Coordinates of C-alpha atoms and ligand atoms in Angstrom, one line a residue:
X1 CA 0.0 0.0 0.0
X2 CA 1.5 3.7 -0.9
X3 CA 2.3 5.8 2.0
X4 CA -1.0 8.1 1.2
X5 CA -3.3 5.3 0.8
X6 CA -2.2 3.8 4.3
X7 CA -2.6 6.5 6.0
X8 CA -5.8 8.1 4.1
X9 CA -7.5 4.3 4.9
X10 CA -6.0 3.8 8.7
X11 CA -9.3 3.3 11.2
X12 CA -7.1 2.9 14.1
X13 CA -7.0 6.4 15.1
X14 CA -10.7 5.9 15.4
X15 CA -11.2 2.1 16.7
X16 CA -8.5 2.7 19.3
X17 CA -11.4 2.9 21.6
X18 CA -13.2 -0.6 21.0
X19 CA -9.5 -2.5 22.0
X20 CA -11.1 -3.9 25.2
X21 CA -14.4 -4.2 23.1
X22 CA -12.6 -6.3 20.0
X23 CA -10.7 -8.7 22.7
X24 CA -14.2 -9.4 24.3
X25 CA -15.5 -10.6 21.3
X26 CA -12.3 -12.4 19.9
X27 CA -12.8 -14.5 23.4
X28 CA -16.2 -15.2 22.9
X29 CA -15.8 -16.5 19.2
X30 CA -13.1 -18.5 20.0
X31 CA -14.6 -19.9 23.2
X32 CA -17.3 -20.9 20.6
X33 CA -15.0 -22.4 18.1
X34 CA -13.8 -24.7 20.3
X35 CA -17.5 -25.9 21.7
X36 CA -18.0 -26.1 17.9
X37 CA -15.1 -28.5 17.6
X38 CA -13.7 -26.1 14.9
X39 CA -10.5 -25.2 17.2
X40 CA -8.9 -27.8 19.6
X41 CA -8.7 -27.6 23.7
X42 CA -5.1 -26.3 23.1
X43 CA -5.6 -24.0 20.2
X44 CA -8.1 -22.2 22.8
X45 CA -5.5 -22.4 25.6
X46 CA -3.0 -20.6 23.8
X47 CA -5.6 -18.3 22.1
X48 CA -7.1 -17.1 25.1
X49 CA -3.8 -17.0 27.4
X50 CA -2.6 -14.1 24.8
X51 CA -6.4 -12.7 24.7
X52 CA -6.2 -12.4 28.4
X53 CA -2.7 -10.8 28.4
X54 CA -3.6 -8.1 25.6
X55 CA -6.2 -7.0 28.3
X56 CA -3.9 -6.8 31.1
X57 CA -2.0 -5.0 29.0
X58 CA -4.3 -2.7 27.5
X59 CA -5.8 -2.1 30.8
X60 CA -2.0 -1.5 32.6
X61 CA -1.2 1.1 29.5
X62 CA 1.3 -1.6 28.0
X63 CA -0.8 -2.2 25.2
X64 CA 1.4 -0.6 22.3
X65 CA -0.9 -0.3 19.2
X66 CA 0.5 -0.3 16.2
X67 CA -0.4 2.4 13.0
X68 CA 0.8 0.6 10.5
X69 CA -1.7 -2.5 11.3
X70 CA -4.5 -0.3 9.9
X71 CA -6.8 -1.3 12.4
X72 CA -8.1 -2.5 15.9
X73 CA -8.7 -5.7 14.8
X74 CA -5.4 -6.5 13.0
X75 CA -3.4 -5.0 16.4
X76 CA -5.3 -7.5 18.5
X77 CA -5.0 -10.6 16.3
X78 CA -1.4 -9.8 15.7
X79 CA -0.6 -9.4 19.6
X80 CA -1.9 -13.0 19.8
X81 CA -0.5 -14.2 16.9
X82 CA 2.7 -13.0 17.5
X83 CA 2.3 -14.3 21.2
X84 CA 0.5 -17.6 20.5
X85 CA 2.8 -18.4 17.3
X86 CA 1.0 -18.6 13.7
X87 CA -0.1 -22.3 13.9
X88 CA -2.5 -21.6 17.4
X89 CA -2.8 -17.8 16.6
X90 CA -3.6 -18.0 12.6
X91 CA -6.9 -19.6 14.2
X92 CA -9.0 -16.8 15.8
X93 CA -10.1 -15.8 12.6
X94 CA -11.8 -18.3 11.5
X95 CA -15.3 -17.9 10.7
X96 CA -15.3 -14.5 11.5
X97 CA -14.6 -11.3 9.3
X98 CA -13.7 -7.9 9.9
X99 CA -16.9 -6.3 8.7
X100 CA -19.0 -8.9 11.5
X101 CA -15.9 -7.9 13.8
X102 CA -16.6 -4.2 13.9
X103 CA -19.7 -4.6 14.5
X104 CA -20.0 -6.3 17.2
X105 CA -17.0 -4.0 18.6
X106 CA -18.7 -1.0 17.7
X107 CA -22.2 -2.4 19.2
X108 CA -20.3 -3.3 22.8
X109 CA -19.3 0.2 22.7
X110 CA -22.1 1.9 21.6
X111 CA -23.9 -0.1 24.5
X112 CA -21.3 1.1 27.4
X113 CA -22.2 4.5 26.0
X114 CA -25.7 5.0 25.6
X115 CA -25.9 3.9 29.3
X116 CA -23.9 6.1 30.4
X117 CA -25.8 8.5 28.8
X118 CA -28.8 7.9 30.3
X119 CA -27.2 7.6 33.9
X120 CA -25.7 11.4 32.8
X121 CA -29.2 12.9 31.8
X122 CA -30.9 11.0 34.9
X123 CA -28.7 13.4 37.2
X124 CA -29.6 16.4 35.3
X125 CA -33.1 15.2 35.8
X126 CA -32.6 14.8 39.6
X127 CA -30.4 17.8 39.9
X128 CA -33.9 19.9 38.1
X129 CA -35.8 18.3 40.2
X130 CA -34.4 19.3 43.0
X131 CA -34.7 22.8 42.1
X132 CA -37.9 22.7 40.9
X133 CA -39.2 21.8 44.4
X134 CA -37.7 24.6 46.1
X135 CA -39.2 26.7 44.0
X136 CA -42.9 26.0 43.7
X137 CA -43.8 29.4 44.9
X138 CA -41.2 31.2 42.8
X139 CA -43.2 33.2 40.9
X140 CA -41.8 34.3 37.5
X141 CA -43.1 35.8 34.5
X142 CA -43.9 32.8 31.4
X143 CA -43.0 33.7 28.1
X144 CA -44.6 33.4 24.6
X145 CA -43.7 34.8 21.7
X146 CA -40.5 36.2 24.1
X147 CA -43.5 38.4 26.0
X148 CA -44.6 38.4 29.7
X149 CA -48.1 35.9 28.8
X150 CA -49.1 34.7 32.6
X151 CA -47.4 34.1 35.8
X152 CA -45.5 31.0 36.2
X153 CA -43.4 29.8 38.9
X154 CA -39.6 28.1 38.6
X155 CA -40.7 24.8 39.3
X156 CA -43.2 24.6 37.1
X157 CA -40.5 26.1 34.4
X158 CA -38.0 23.7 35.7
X159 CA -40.3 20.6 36.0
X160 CA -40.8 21.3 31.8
X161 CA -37.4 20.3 31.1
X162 CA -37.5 17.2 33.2
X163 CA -40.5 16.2 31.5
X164 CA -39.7 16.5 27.9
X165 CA -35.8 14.5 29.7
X166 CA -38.1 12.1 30.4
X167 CA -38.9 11.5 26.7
X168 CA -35.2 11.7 25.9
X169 CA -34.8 8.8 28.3
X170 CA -37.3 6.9 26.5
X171 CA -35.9 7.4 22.8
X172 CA -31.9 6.2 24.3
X173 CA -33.5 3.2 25.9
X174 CA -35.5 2.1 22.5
X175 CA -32.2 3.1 20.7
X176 CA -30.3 0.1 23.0
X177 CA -32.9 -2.3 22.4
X178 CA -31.8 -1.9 18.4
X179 CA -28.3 -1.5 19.4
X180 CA -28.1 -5.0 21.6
X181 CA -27.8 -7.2 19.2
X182 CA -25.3 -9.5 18.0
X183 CA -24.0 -9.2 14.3
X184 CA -21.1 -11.8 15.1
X185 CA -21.5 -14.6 12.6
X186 CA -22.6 -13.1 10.0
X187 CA -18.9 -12.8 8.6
X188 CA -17.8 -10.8 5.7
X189 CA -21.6 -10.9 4.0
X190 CA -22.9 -14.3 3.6
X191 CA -22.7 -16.1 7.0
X192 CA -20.3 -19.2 6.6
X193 CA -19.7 -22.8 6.3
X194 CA -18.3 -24.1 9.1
X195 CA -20.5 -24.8 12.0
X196 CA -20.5 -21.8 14.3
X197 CA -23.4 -21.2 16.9
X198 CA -23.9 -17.4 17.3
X199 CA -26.6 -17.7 20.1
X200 CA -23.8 -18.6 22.5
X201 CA -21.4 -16.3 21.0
X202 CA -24.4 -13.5 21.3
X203 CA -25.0 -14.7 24.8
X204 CA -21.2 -14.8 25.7
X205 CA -21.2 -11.0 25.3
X206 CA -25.0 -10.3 26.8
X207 CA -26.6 -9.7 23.8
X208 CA -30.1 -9.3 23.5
X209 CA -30.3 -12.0 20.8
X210 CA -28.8 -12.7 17.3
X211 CA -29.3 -10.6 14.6
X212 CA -30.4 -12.7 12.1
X213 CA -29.5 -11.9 8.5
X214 CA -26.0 -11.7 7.3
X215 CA -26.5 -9.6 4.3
X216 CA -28.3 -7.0 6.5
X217 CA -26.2 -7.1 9.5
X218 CA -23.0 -6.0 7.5
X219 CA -24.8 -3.5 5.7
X220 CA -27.1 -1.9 8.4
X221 CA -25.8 1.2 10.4
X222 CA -29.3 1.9 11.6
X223 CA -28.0 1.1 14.8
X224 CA -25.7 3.9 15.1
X225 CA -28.4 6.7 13.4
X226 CA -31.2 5.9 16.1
X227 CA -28.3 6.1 18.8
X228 CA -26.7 9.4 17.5
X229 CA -30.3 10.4 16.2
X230 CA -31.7 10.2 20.7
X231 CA -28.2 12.2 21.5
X232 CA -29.1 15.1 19.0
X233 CA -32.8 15.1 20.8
X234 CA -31.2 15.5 23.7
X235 CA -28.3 18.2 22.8
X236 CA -31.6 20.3 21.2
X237 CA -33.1 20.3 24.5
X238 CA -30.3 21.3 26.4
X239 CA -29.4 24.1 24.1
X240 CA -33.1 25.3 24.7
X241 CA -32.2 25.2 28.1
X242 CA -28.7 27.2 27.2
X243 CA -30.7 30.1 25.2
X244 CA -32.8 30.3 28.5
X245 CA -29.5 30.6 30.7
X246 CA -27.8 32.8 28.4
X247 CA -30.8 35.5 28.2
X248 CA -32.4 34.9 31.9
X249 CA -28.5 35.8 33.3
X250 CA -28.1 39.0 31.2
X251 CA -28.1 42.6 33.0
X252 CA -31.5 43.0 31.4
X253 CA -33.2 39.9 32.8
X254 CA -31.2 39.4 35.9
X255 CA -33.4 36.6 36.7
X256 CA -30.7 33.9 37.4
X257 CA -27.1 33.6 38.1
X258 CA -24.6 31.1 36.8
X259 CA -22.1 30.4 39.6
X260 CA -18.6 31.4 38.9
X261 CA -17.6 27.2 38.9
X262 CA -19.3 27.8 35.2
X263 CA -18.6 30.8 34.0
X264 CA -15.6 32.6 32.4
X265 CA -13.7 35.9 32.7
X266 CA -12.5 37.7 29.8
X267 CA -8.8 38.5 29.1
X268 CA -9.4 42.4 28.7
X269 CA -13.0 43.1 30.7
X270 CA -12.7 42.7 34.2
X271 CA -16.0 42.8 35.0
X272 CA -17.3 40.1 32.7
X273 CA -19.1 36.6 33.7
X274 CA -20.2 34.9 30.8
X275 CA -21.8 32.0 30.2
X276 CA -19.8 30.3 28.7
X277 CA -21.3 26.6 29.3
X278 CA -24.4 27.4 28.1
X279 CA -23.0 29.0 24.7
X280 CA -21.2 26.2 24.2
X281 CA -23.9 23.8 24.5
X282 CA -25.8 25.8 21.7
X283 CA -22.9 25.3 19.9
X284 CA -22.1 21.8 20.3
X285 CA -25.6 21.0 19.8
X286 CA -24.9 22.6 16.3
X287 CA -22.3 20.0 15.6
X288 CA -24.0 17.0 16.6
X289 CA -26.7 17.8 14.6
X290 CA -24.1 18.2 12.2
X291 CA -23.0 14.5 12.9
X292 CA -26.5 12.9 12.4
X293 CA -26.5 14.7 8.5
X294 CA -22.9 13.3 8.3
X295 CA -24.1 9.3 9.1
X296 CA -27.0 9.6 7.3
X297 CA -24.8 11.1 4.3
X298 CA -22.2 8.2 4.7
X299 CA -24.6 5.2 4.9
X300 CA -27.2 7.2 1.6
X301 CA -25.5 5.7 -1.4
X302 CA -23.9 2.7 0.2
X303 CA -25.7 -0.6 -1.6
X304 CA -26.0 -3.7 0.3
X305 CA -22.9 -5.5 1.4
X306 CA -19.9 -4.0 3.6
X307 CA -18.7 -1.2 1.6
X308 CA -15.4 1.0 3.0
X309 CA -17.7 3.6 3.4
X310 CA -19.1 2.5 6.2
X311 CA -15.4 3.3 8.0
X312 CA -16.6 6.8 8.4
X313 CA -19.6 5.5 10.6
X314 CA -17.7 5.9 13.7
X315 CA -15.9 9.4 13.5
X316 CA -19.5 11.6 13.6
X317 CA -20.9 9.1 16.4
X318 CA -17.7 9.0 19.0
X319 CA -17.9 12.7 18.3
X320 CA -21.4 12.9 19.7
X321 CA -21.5 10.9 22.3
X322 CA -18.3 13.2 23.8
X323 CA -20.2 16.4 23.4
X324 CA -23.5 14.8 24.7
X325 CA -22.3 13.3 27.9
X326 CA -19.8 16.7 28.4
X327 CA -23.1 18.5 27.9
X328 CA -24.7 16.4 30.3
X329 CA -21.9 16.7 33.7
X330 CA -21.4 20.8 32.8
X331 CA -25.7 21.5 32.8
X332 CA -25.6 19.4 35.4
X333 CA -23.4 21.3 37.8
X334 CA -24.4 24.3 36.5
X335 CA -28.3 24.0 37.2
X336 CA -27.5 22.5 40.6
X337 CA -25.7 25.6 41.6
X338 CA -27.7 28.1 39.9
X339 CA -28.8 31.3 41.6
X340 CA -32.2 31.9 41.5
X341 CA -33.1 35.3 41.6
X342 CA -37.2 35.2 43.0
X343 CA -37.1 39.2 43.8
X344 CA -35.9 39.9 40.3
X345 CA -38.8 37.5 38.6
X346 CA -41.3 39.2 41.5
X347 CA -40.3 42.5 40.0
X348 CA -40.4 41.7 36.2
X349 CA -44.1 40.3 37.1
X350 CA -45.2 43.2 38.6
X351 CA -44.3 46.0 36.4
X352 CA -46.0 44.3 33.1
X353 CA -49.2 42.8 32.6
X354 CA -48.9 39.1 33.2
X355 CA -51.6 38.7 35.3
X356 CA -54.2 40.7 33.0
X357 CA -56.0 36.5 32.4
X358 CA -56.6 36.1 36.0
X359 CA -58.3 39.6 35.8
X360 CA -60.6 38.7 32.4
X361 CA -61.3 34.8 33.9
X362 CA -62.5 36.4 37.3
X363 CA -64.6 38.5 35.7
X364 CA -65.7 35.6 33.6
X365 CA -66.2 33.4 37.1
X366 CA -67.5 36.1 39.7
X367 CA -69.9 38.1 36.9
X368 CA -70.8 36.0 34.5
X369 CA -68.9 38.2 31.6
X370 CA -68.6 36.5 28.2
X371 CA -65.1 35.7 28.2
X372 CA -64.8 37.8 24.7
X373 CA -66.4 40.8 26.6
X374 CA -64.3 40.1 29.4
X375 CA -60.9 40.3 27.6
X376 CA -62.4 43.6 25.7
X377 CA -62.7 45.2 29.2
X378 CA -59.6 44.2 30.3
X379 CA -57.3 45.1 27.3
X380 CA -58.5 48.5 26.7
X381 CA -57.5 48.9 30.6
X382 CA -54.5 47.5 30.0
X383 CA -53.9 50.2 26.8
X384 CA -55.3 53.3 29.3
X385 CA -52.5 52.1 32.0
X386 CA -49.9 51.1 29.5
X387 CA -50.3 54.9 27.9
X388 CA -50.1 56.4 31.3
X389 CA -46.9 54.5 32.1
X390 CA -49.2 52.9 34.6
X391 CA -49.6 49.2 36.1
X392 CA -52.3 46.8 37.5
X393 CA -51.0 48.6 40.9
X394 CA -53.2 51.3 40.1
X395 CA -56.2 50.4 42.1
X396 CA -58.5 53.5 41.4
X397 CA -57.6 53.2 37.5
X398 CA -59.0 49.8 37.7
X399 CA -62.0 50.0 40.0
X400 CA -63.2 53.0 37.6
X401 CA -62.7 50.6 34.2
X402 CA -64.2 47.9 35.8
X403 CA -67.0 50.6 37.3
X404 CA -67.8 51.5 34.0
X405 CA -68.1 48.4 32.5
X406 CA -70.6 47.8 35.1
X407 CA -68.8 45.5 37.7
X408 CA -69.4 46.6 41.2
X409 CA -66.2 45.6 43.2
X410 CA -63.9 46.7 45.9
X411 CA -60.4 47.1 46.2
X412 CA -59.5 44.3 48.0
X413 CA -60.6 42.0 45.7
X414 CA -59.4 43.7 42.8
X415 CA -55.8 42.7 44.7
X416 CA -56.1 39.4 45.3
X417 CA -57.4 38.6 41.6
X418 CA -54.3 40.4 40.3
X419 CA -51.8 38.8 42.8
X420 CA -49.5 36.6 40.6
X421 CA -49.0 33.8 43.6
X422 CA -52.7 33.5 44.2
X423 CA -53.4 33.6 40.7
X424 CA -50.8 30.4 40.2
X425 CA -52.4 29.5 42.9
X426 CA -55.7 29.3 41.3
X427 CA -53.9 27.5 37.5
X428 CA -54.9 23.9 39.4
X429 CA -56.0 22.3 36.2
X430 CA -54.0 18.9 35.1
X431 CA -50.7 19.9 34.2
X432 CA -50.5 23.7 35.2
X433 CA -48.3 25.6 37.6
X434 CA -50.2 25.4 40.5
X435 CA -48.1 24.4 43.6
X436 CA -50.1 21.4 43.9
X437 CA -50.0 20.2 40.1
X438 CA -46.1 21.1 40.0
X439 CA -46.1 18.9 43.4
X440 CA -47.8 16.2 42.1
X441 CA -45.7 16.0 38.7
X442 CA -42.4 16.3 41.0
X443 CA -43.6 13.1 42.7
X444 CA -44.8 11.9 39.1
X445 CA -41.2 12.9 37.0
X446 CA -39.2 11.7 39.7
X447 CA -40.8 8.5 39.6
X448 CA -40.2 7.9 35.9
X449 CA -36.7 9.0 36.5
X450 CA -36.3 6.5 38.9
X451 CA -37.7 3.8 36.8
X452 CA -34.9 4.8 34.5
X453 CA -32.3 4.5 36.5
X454 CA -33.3 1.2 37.7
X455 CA -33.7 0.1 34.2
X456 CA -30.4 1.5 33.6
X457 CA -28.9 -0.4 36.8
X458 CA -30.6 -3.8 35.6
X459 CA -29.0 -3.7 32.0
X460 CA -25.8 -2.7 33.4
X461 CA -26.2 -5.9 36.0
X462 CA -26.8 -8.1 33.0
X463 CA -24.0 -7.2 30.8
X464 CA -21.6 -7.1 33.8
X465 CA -22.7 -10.7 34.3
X466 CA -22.0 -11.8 30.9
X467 CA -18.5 -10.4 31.1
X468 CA -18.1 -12.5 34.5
X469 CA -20.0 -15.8 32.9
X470 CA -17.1 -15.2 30.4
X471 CA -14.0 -14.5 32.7
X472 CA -15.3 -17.8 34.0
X473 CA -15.1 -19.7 31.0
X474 CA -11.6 -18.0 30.1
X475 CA -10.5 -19.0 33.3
X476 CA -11.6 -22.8 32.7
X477 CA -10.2 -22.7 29.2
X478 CA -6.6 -21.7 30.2
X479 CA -5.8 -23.8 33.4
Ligands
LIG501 N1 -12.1 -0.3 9.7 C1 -13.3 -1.0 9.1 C2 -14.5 -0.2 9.5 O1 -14.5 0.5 10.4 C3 -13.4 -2.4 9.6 C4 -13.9 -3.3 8.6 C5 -13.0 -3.4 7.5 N2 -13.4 -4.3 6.5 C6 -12.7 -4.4 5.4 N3 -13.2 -5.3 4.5 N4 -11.7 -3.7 5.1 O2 -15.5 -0.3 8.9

């Protein structure tokens, strides 16, 4: 191979990571090969002694890999061939091919990841929760179209992002259910001749079950979209989040306040705090959208069978699963120390409008007002105060318009309608802000993040035990 071509087609600079992942599965095939009969006792002893040492090493740092080998694959066979001797070595590969290989790597590692994922973004979800609860009376102005609309509290804004986590939760865990499968066995396209059983390969390395076809294993990267596709769901919903932060910590909202633990200074501005981890996020969720067009892109065109394509797979999807879980530990700090600033929201609340619904339902409630009349009355009041530079806080302004639009009231009520707490107060149906809904959906989202985690915990339990069910056999085999 020219000098070019070797280093324009080299992987290992990418499968470097799947090392421990690639001597996995070389144990489980060959601890199969030899049930098979299609490797002796002693081809397995000698096979496996070098498998065992190449993780030692690799996990002490001794592991040296090698460029010029191309790949992951070809440093691990070669460390046991060269350790094992050609006869005993030459044998791992049998029945097996590099495009089944990765696979089944790449799987193993896209596994470990997406769980770790989903333990990440359960934190955030407990972190938000947390601070959703002390805040269920933290009254704060919610925003559509960027405009004071009604009175909200924190938790209730808080409590949002944990529910649509929740759904982010869901679309990782259906994406591991397509990743845990095992393509091992399926070989270079067309399965093989010699008598391999890939259920106890599969089970060997906790698999879910076999994935069945051989042409569509070696060809299908699905796998890796739906993964990368959950992570970009996610990063979309944490850069919402960001755009919040940024805006809500700015002199002109003042609402919250990153702690200095994340936030930067600037090398000429002394005064400046910025925050920098949730820009980044917006940006980082920019590439890893970027990444899902780029897999998609790769995989378009490629017909079915392994084509060398299918190399750049990996490159957009380690990328994303970085940013995603870096995402995940730097929100996560950063929402658990963020400063809430209630007297600030209070403020904002009071000198707009926000509570001009509560005003238009009461009248609706107490005087029978046709809600269209209702929002007539209260608008035009709203224009009078707004021209006179004026607020609900001007009681006699208010008694008059509602006076003449024929509503007999007194002051005191007028005040407790417009209060923003007792109006949130009042928002009890399913779903709204009210201290007792956002109560009642704490107890709710923290139960489905529980479930999670436990879901989490039991997958994690059942591939650690098919790693010890295999140390076992290793163990057995080279004694
Ligand atoms: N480095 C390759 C990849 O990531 C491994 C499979 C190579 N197969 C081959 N026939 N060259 O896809």
């Amino acid at each position: 191979m020219a000098a070019a071509m070797a280093a324009y087609t080299e992987s290992l600079s990418v499968d470097s990571r799947m090392v421990a992942e690639d001597i996995w599965g070389s144990q489980a095939h060959a601890i199969m090969l030899c049930r098979q009969g299609i490797i002796s006792a002693e081809d397995l002893r000698h096979i496996l002694t070098w498998l065992e040492r190449a993780r030692a090493d690799h996990e002490s740092g001794a592991f040296q890999l090698k460029p010029e080998l191309e790949d992951v694959h070809m440093n691990v066979e070669r460390y046991v061939t060269e350790g094992a001797g050609a006869v005993f070595g030459g044998r791992l590969h049998t029945a097996r091919s590099r495009n089944d290989q990765v696979l089944t790597d790449c799987r193993l590692y896209v596994r470990a990841r997406l769980m770790e994922t989903e333990q990440a973004l359960v934190g955030l979800a407990r972190t938000m929760l947390g601070r959703a609860a002390e805040h269920i009376e933290t009254v704060m102005p919610g925003y559509t179209h960027s405009q004071h609309a009604q009175p909200i509290t924190v938790g209730f804004w808080a409590t949002a992002h944990v529910s649509a986590w929740l759904r982010d939760l869901r679309r990782l865990r259906a994406a591991y259910e397509i990743v845990n499968l095992c393509p091992l066995g399926a070989c270079a396209v067309a399965g093989t001749d010699l008598p391999i059983d890939r259920a106890l390969t599969a089970e060997l390395m906790g698999f879910g079950s076999v994935q069945d076809h051989a042409l569509d294993v070696t060809s299908s990267r699905d796998f890796l979209v739906e993964s990368l596709s959950a992570l970009t769901m996610v990063m979309v919903g944490l850069s919402r989040l960001s755009e919040e932060l940024v805006w809500w910590s700015s002199h002109e909202f003042r609402m919250v306040e990153l702690d200095d633990a994340y936030t930067s200074g600037s090398s000429i501005m002394p005064q400046k705090k910025n925050p920098d981890c949730a820009e980044l996020t917006r940006g980082k969720a920019g590439r890893v959208i970027g990444d899902l067009m780029a897999l998609l892109t790769v995989t378009k065109s490629v017909s079915f069978g392994y084509s060398r394509d299918l190399q750049e797979d990996k490159p957009p999807v380690w990328a994303a699963f970085d940013q995603t879980l870096g995402a995940l530990a730097t929100l996560t700090g950063a929402v658990g120390t963020l400063r809430v600033k209630a007297e600030r929201m209070r403020a904002l609340v009071d000198g707009n409008f926000a509570v001009a619904t509560q005003l238009a339902n009461w009248l609706v409630a107490a005087h029978g007002v046709p809600f269209r009349h209702a929002h007539e009355i209260v608008g035009s009041l709203v224009g009078t105060l707004s021209r006179a530079e004026r607020t609900f806080a001007d009681t006699s302004t208010v008694l008059a318009a509602l006076g003449e639009a024929g509503i007999a009231t007194d002051a005191a009520t007028v005040a407790d309608v417009l209060d923003p707490l007792a109006g949130v107060r009042r928002q009890t149906s399913q779903g709204g802000p009210s201290p007792a809904e956002v109560t009642r959906m704490i107890a709710a989202l923290g139960a489905g993040v529980d479930a999670a985690e436990q879901d989490v915990a039991h997958r994690a339990a059942e591939v650690d035990a098919a790693r010890e069910r295999l140390r076992g056999e290793v163990a057995a085999a080279v004694d």
